[in-house]
Each structure stands twice: as structure tokens, then as C-alpha cells.
Coordinates of C-alpha atoms in Angstrom, one line a residue:
Chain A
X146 CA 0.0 0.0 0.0
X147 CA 1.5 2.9 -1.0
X148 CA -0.5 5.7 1.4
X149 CA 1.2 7.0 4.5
X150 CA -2.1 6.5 6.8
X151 CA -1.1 9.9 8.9
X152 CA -1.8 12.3 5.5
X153 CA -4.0 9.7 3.6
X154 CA -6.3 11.9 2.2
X155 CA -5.6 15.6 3.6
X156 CA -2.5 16.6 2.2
X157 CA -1.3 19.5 4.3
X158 CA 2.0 19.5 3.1
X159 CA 4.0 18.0 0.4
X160 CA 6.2 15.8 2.2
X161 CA 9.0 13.5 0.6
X162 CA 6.1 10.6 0.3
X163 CA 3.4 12.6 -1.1
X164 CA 5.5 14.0 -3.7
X165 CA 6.8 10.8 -4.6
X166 CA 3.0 9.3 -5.0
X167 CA 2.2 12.3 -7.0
X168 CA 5.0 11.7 -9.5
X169 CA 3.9 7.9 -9.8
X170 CA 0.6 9.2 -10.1
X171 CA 1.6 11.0 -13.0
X172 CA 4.4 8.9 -14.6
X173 CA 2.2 5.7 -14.8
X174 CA -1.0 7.4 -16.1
X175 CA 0.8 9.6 -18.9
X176 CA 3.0 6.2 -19.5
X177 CA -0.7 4.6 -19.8
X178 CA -2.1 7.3 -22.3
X179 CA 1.3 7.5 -24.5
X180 CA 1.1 3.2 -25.0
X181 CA -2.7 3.5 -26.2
X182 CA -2.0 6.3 -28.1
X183 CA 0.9 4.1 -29.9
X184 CA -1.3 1.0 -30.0
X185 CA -3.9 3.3 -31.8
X186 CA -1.3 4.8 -33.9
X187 CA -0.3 1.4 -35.1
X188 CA -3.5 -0.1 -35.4
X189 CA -4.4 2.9 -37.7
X190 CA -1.6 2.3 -40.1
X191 CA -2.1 -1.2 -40.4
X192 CA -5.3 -0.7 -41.0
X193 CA -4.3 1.1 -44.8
X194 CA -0.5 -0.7 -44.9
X195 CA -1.3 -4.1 -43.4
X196 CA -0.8 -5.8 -46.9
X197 CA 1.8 -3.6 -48.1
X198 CA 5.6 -4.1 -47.8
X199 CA 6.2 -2.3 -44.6
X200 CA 3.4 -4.1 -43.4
X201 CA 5.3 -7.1 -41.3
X202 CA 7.7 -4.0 -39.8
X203 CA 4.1 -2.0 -38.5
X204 CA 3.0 -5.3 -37.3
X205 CA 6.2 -6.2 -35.1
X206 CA 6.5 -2.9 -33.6
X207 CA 2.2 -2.7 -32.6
X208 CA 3.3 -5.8 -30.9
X209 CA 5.5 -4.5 -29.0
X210 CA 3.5 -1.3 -27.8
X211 CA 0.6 -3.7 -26.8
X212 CA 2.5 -5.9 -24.7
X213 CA 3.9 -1.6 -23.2
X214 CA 0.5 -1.2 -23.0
X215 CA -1.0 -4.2 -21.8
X216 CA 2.1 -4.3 -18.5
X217 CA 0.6 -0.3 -17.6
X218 CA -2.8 -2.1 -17.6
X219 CA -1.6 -3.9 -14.6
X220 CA 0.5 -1.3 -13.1
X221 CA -2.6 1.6 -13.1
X222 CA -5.0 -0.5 -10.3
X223 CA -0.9 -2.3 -8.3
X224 CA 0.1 1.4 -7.3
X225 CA -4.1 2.5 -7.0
X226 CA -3.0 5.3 -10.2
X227 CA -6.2 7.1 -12.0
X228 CA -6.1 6.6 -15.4
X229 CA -6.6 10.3 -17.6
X230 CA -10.2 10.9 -18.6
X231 CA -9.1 11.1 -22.3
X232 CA -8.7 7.9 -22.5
X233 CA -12.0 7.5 -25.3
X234 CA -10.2 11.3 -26.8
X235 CA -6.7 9.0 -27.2
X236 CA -8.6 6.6 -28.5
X237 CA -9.9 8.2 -31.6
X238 CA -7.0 11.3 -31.9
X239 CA -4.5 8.0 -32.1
X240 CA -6.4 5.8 -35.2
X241 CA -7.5 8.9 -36.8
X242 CA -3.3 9.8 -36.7
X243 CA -2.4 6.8 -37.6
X244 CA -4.6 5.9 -40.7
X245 CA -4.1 9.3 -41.8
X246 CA -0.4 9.4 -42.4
X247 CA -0.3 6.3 -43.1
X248 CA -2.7 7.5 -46.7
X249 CA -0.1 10.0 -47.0
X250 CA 2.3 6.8 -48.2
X251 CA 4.5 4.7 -46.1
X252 CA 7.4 7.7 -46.1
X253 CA 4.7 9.7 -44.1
X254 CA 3.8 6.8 -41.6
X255 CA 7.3 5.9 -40.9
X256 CA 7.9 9.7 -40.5
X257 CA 5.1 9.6 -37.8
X258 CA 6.3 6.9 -35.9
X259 CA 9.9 8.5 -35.7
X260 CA 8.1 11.7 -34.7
X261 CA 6.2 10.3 -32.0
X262 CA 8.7 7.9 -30.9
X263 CA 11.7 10.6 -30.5
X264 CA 8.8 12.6 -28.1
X265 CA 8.7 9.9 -26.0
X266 CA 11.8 8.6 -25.7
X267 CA 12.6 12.0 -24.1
X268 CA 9.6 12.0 -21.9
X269 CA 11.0 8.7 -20.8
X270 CA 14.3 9.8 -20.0
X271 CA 13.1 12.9 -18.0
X272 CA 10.8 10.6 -15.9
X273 CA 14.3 7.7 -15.2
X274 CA 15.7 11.0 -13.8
X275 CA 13.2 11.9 -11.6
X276 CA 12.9 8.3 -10.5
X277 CA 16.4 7.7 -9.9
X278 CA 16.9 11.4 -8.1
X279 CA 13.8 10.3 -6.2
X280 CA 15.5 6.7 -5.2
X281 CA 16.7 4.5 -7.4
X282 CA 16.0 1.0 -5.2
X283 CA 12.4 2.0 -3.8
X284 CA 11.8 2.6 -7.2
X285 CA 13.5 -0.4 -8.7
X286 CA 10.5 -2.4 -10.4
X287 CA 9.7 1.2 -11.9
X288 CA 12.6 1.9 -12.8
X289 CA 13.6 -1.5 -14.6
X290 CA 10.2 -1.3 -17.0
X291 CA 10.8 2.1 -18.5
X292 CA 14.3 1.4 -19.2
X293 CA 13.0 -1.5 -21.0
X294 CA 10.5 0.2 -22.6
X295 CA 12.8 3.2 -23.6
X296 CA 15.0 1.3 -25.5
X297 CA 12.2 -0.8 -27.2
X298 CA 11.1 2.8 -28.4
X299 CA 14.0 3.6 -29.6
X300 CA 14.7 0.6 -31.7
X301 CA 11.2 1.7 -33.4
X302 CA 12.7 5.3 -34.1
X303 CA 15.5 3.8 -35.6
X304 CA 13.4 1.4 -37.9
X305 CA 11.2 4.2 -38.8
X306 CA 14.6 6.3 -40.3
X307 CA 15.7 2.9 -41.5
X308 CA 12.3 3.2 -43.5
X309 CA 12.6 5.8 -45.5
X310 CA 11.1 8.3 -42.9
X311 CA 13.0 11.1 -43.9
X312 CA 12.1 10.7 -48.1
X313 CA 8.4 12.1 -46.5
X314 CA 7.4 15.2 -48.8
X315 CA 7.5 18.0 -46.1
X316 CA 9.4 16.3 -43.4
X317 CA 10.0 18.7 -40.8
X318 CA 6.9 19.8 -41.0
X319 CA 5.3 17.2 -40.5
X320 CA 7.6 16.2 -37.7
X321 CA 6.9 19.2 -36.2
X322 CA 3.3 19.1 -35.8
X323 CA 3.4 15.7 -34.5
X324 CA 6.0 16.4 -32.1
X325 CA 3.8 19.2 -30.7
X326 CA 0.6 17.1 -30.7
X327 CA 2.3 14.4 -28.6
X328 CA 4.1 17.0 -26.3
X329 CA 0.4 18.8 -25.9
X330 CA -0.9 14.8 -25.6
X331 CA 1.7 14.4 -22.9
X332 CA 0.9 17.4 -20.6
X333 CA -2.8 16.8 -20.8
X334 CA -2.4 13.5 -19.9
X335 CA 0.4 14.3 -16.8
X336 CA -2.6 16.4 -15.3
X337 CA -6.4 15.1 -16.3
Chain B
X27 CA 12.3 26.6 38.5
X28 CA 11.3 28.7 36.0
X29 CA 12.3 27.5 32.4
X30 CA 15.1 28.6 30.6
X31 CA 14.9 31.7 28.4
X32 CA 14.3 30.8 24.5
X33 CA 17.7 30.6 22.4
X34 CA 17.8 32.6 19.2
X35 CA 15.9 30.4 16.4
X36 CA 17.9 29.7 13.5
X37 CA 15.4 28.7 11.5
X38 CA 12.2 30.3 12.5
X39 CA 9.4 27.6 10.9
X40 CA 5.4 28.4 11.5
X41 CA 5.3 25.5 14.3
X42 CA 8.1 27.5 16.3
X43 CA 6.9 31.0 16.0
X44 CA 3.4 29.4 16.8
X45 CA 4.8 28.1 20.0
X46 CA 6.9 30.8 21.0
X47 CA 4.2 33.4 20.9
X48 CA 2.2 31.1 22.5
X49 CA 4.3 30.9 25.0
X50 CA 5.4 34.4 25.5
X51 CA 1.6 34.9 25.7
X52 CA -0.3 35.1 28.8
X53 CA -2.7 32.3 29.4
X54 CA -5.7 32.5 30.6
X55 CA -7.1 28.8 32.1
X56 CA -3.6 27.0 31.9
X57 CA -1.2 29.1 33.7
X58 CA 1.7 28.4 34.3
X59 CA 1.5 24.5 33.1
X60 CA 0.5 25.3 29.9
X61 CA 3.7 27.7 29.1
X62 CA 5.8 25.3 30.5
X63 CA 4.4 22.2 28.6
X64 CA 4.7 24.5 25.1
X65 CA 8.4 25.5 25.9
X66 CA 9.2 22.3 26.6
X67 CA 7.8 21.0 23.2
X68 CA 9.8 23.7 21.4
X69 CA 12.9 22.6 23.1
X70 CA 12.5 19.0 21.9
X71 CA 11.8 20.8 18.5
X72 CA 15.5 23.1 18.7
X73 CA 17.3 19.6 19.9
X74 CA 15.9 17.5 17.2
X75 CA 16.6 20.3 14.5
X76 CA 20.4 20.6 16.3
X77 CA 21.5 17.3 15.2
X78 CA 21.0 18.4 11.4
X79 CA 23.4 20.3 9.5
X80 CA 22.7 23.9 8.3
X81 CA 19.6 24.2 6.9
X82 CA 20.4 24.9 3.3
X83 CA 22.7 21.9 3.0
X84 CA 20.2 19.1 4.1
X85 CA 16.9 18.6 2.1
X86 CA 15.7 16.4 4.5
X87 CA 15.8 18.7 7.4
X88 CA 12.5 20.1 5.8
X89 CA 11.1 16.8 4.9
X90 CA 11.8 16.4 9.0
X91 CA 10.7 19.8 10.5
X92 CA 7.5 18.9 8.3
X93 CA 7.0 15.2 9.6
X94 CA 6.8 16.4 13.2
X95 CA 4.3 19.3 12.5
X96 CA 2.4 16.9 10.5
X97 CA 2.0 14.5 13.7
X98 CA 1.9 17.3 16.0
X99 CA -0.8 18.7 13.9
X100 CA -2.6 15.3 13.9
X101 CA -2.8 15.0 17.5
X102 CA -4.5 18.5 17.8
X103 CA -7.0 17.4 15.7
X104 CA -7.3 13.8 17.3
X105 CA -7.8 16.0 20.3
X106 CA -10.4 18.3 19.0
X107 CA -12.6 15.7 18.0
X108 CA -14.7 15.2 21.5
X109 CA -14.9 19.2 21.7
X110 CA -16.9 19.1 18.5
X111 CA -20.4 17.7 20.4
X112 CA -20.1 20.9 22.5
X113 CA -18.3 23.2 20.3
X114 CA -19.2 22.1 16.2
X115 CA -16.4 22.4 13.6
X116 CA -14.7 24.9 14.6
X117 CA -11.1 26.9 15.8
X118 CA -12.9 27.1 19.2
X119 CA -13.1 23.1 19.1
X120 CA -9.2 22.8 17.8
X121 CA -8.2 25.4 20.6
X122 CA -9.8 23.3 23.2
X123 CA -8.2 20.1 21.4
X124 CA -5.0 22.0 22.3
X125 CA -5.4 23.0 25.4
X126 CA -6.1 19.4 26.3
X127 CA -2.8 18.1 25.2
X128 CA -1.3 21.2 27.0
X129 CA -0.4 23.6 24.2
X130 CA -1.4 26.9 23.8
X131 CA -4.8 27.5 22.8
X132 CA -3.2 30.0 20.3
X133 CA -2.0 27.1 18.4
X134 CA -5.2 26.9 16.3
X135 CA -3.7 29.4 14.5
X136 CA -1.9 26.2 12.9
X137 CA -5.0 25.7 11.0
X138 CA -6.0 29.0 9.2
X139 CA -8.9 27.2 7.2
X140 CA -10.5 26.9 10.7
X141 CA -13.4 23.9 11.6
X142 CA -12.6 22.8 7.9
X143 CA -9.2 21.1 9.0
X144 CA -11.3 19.4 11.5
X145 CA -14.3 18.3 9.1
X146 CA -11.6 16.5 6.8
X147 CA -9.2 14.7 9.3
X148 CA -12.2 13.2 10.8
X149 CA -13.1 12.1 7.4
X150 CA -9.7 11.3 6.4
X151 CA -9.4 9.1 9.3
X152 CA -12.6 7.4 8.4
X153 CA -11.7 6.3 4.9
X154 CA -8.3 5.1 6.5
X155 CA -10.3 2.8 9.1
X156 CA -12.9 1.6 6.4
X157 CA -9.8 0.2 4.0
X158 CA -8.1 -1.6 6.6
X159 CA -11.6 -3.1 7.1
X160 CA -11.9 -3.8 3.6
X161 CA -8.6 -5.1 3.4
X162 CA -9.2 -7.4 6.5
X163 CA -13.0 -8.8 5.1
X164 CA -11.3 -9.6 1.3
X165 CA -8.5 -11.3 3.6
X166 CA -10.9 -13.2 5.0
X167 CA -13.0 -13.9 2.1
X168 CA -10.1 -15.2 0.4
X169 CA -9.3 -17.8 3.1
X170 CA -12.9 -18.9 3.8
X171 CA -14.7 -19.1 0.0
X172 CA -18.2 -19.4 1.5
X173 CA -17.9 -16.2 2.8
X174 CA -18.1 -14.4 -0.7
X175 CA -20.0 -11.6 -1.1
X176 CA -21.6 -10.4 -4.4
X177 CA -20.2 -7.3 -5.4
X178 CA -23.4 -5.5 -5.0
X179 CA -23.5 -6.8 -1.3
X180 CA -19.5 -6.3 -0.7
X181 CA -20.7 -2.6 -1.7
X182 CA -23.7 -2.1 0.4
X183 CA -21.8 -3.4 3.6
X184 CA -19.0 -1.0 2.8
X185 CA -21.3 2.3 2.3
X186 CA -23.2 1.3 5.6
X187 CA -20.2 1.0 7.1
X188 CA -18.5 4.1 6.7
X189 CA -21.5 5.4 6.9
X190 CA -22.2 4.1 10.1
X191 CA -18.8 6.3 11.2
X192 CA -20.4 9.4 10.6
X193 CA -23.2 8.1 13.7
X194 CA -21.1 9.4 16.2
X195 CA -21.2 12.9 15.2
X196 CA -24.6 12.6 13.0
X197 CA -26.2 15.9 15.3
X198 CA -23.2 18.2 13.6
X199 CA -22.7 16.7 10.7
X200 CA -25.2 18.7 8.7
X201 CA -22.8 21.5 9.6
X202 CA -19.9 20.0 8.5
X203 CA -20.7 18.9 5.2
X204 CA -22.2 23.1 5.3
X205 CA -18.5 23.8 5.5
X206 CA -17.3 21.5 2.8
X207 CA -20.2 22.9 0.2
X208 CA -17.9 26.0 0.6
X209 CA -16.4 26.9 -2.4
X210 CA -13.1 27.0 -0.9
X211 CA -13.3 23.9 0.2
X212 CA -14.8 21.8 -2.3
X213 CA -11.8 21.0 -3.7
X214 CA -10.7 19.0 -0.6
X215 CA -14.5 17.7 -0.4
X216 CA -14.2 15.9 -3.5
X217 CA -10.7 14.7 -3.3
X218 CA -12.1 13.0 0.2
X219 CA -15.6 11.5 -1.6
X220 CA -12.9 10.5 -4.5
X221 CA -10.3 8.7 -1.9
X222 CA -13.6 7.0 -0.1
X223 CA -14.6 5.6 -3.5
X224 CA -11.8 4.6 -4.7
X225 CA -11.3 2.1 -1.5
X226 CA -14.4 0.7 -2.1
X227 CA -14.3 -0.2 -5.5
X228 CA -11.0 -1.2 -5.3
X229 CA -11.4 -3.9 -2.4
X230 CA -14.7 -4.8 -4.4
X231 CA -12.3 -6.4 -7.4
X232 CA -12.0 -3.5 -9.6
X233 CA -8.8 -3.3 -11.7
X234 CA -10.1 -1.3 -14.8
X235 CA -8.1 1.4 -16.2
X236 CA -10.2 3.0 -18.9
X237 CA -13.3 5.5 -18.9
X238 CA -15.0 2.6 -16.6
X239 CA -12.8 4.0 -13.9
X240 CA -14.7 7.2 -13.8
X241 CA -18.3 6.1 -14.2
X242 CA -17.9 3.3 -11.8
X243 CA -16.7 5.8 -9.2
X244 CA -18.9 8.5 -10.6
X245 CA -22.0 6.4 -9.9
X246 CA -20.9 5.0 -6.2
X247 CA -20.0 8.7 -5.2
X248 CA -23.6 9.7 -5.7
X249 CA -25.0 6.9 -4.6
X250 CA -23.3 7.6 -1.2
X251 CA -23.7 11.4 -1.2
X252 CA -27.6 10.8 -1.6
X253 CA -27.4 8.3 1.3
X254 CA -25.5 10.3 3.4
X255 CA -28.1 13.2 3.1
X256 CA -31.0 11.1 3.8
X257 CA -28.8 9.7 7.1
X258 CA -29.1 13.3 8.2
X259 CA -32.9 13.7 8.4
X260 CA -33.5 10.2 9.2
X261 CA -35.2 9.6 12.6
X262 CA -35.6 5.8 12.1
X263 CA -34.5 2.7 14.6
X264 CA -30.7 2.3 13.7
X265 CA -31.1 4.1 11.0
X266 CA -33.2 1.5 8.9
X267 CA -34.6 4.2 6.8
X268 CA -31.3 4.9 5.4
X269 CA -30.4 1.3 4.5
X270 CA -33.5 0.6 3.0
X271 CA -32.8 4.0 0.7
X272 CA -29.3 2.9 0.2
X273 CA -30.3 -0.5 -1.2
X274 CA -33.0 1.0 -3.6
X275 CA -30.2 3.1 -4.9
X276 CA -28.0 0.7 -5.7
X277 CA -30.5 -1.9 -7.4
X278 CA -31.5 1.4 -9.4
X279 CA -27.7 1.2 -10.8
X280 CA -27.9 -2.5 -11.1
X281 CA -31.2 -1.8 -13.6
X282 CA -29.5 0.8 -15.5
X283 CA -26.4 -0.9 -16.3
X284 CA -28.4 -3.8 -17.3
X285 CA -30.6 -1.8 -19.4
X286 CA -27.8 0.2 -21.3
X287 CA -26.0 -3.1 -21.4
X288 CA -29.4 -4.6 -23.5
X289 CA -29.2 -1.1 -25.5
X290 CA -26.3 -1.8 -26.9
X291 CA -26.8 -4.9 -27.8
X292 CA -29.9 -3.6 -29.8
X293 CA -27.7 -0.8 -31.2
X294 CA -25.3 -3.4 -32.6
X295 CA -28.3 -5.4 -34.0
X296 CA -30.1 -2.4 -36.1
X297 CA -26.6 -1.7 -37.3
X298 CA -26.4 -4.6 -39.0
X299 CA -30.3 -4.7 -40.0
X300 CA -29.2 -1.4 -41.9
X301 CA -26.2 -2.5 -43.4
X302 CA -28.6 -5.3 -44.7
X303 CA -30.9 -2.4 -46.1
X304 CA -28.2 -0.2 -47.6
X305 CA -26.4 -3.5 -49.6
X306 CA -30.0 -4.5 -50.4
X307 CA -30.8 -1.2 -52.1
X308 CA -27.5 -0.7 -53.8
X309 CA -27.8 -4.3 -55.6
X310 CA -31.0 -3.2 -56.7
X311 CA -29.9 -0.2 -58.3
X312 CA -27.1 -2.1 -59.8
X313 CA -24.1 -0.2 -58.1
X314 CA -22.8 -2.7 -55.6
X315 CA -19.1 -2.9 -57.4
X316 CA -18.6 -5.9 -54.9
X317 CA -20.8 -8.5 -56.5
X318 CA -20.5 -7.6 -59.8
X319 CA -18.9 -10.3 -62.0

């Protein structure tokens, strides 16, 4: 149980331990929003490349993201975390992302999974800092799954360049408004 | 022996200025005792804080000084709470709280939202006793299978149960959740109706982490803020009234989720039936590109 009894519920100050719930709070339910956005993502471009050649690459990294996504499932009711009300919003904004870069030709999709991708392998590597700074062996099993995850997202960064992401028409703008969306994704998520 | 004059503070927190003024302060129905029980806490206080390096170099001194006033603040409260029959939810009952453990009466100034502070420890300490009930009753339903409750049942016993807390201050509690309508401290309101929740549909076996989360607890929050405002105009034996009201409530959920459940299922039905339609009429007219040969 991860509630101090003496300040369970009335938080009159933020002491070491309710700072550290909030920022598990937070890390596991952005963490949570960010994998069904990527499973949506994927699904999405699947659903217009499935049966193309980058097909069998789309389909081994949505694996991937859905077992990311199904391991936050079990984390979000272990540390008693509220998941953000846009989940059904993530939902849509992700497939609707997906399948619509991925009509813009494979270039484009691969240049939205590197876009996404680079936003949150950063996001990731902000929250291992604040982890570790916070402890690095209470926060061990933490710790441990978004390294893992982290470098599984990176692997799919590199695949999507390895693709031909950067042969998209209008790359860096593209990029750019992606990178936004997820960053503006991210922050909503952190605090609804 | 009078007690030693105060050192200079070096670092002059709210609990220590608190207490020093109190102390310097003339007070009226503890005398003597009282100053000498409050200096004496605020020595404890400067020895503890002596053993820690300068203040600037050691992050946890804060995280320290803050610990004890959080615990010293807890047992003013704790104190409080058999002045509120005479007194309601007020700074009047937290001075008295003090002044029973031997501080200052001044030291309600600790609290500057006043009988608020009171409303939601009491309620805080509630939802604290009613999960490590839950806790102990899934415990124990584990080990002994024919004990299992539904989850409509596990959820009835809960809300009567924490609602059966509020019994012991049921005259004043009209007043106290008066305070908590407040503007100012609704915030807190909800985020202690949201903890209380939470407990119960978590001990009942919920695990979901989508939209569910929300309606489930959306639903049980009202269904327990309705009970609790019929608990405070209920004149019944024990209360019956308000169990009876409480069960009608929650079958009322059971019928609608069953209902919205069966409305979807038709939704899903008439879809089809029109995509039947729509592929019917398009063969007619001769445009359905899929079946042409």
C-alpha cells in the first residue's frame, strides 16, 4: 500500500512521500495514455498498410507497444494510479493519426512513428531522472520497466529512419506538428 | 524553576513562532502549566533540529521539521474531536483540542482554514479505518470461499459501514458537510468523496483502467452522497430508513447498467439490420461494385 495513513487523504504539506506518490501518479498514467495512443497509432496504419511491404515491420512494432501497453494495464490498479479521462479522446485522436499518415504513403507513416517515438523517448528519459533522483532502489521495479521500454522505443525510431522516414514530402513539418501534438498529448495527460 | 529563556531560532518555521508566541503569551485557564508544557515542546523541536546540519545543505531537514508538524498537527486534531459535540467544527473546538494536550490554545492558528481542517481529518481518518476493514473482510474472504459476497452486497456493507462512522457525530454533521459545500473547500470535499470511492471499488475487485474507472466511481460517489443526506434527516431505529434508501439506490444502478447493457446490444443489431438495407438497395440499383462479376 502505498498511502502513508497519517496524511491519507488531507495533504497538508508536500512531504518526501506525497510528492513521490504524485509523480507515480503521473508517470504511470501519462506512461498509460502514451502506450494507447501508440497501439492506436499502429492499429491505424495497419489498417491502410497491413498488406503492403512495410506491413510485417508495423506489425512487429504494434506488438510490442501492446504488450507496453498491456504491462501499464496492470500497473494503473498495483500502485491504485487514475487513469486520464481522455482515454475514449486518445482513443480516436490516435487511429485517426495513424490511418491518416499512413494514406499519405508509407514515407509519411514511418515519419510519424519517428516523430512520435523521438517525443517519447525523451519523456521517458526525463521521468528515469526523476525516478532515480527520487531513489533508485524504492523505485527499482519502476525503474527497470521504462528502461526496457525506452530502448524498445528507440529501436522503433531507428526502424522508422531505416524506412525511409525522412524521403516524407515536407518532413519537418510534419515532424513538427506531430511532435507538438504528442508533447500537448503528454501534458494533458500528466494532469487530467 | 522557571524554564530557561528561548535561544535565538535559527530557522524560524510556523510550528516554532506558533509556539513561542504562544508561549510568551499570557494564558488565561492553563497558567503556568501550559507555558511550560509548550516551551518544553519547542525545546524538543530546537534539539531534534540541532543534530542536522545547516539548513540549506540538508533537504531532509525540511522533509523532518514537516513530519513532526504533520504529527503534532494530527494530535491537535485527534484532540479536537470530542470538543466538536459541545463546540461544532470549529477553531474554538481545535483550541480546546490543544489545550487538552497542553499547548497553547493560540495554536489553532496552525490551521488558518478553521473547523474545515477538522471536518476533513475526521473524514480522512474514516476512509483510513474503512480500508483496513476492507482489506481485512477480502483477507478473509479469500481464506474462507463461503464467505463471498456479491459485489453489489461487498458494496452495500461497505457504504453502511463508513457510513455508520459518521453516527457518532450525526447531530453536527449537517454542519460540516455546510463547510465542505464552501467553495473553498470543495476541492478538498471531492478529493475525500474520490479517496472514499476509490477504497471501495477497489477492495470490491475492480482493476479497470479506462473510462470505466470514472463512471464506476462517478456512480458509487452519488449513490453515497444521496445516502449520506438522507442519514441526516432520518429519525428511524438504527437508522433503517437509510439502508433501506441505500439498497434502492443501488439496485436502481444495477437496472440501469443492465438496461444500457441490453441497448447496446440492440444498437449493434439495427446496425447490422441497416447494413442489410443499404447493400439490399445498392444491388437493386445495380451499383454494388462488390458482386459484380
Amino acid at each position: 500500500m502505498y498511502r502513508p495513513s497519517i496524511i491519507h487523504g488531507l495533504r497538508l504539506y508536500s512531504t518526501k512521500s506525497t510528492r513521490k506518490r504524485e509523480l507515480i501518479d503521473r508517470i504511470i498514467r501519462v506512461d498509460h495514455a502514451g502506450e494507447l495512443g501508440a497501439d492506436r497509432i499502429y492499429a491505424g496504419q495497419m489498417a491502410v498498410l497491413g498488406k503492403s511491404s512495410v506491413g510485417s515491420v508495423i506489425q512487429h512494432m504494434w506488438d510490442q507497444e501492446k504488450e507496453h501497453k498491456a504491462k501499464f494495464e496492470e500497473l494503473i490498479p498495483k500502485y491504485r494510479v487514475r487513469p486520464t479521462v481522455l482515454v475514449p479522446i486518445w482513443n480516436v485522436a490516435g487511429y485517426v493519426l495513424g490511418a491518416g499518415t499512413a494514406l499519405m504513403g508509407k514515407e509519411a507513416a514511418m515519419a510519424c512513428t519517428v516523430a512520435v517515438e523521438s517525443v517519447i523517448i525523451d519523456h521517458y528519459n526525463s521521468q528515469l531522472r526523476e525516478l532515480i533522483s527520487l531513489g533508485k532502489e524504492e523505485n527499482k521495479e519502476l525503474v527497470e520497466i521504462i528502461k526496457k521500454f525506452r530502448d524498445d522505443e528507440m529501436d522503433h525510431h531507428d526502424t522508422g529512419l531505416k524506412h525511409d522516414a525522412e524521403l516524407t514530402p515536407a518532413y519537418n513539418a510534419l515532424t513538427l506538428v506531430i511532435k507538438t501534438g504528442c508533447k500537448a498529448a503528454v501534458w494533458l495527460s500528466e494532469r487530467i | 524553576m522557571p524554564p530557561p529563556l528561548p535561544q535565538p531560532l535559527r530557522v524560524p518555521t510556523t510550528l516554532h513562532l506558533t509556539l513561542q508566541l504562544a508561549a510568551s503569551l499570557p494564558t488565561t485557564q492553563c497558567g503556568v502549566g501550559g507555558v511550560s508544557a509548550s516551551s518544553a515542546a519547542w525545546m524538543n523541536e530546537q534539539a531534534a533540529e540541532d543534530r542536522h546540519t545547516l539548513p540549506e545543505d540538508d533537504d531532509s531537514l525540511d522533509d523532518a521539521n514537516k513530519g513532526t508538524e504533520e504529527q503534532l498537527k494530527h494530535q491537535i486534531l485527534e484532540a479536537a474531536l470530542p470538543f466538536v459535540h459541545s463546540r461544532g467544527w470549529s477553531q474554538d473546538a481545535i483550541a480546546q483540542g490543544a489545550e487538552s494536550l497542553g499547548y497553547s490554545s493560540m495554536a489553532h492558528g496552525m490551521f488558518p482554514s478553521g473547523g474545515v481542517d477538522l471536518v476533513n481529518h475526521f473524514y480522512a481518518q474514516c476512509n483510513t479505518r474503512l480500508h483496513e476493514s476492507l482489506k481485512t473482510t477480502v483477507n478473509e474472504m479469500e481464506k474462507n470461499p463461503q464467505l463471498k459476497k456479491g459485489t453489489t452486497t461487498f458494496i452495500a456493507d461497505a457504504i453502511e459501514e463508513r457510513l455508520r462512522m459518521n453516527i457518532e457525530f450525526i447531530d453536527s454533521w449537517a454542519e460540516a458537510l455546510a463547510l465542505h459545500a464552501s467553495p473553498r473547500n470543495a476541492a478538498m470535499a471531492l478529493r475525500n468523496i474520490g479517496t472514499l470511492v476509490d477504497h471501495i471499488w477497489y477492495h470490491a475487485g475492480d482493476r479497470s483502467y479506462d473510462f470505466g474507472w470514472y463512471t464506476k466511481r462517478g456512480i458509487l460517489a452519488a449513490v453515497y452522497k444521496s445516502s449520506e443526506l438522507c442519514m441526516l434527516q432520518d429519525k428511524s431505529e438504527d437508522f433503517q430508513d437509510t439502508w433501506t434508501f441505500l439498497n434502492r439506490r443501488l439496485s436502481d444502478v444495477h437496472k440501469i447498467s443492465k438496461y444500457s447493457h441490453d441497448a447496446s446490444s440492440y444498437t449493434k443489431d439495427f446496425s447490422q439490420v441497416a447494413k442489410a438495407g443499404i447493400f439490399t438497395v445498392l444491388n437493386i440499383m445495380g451499383m454494388n461494385s462488390k458482386s459484380r462479376s
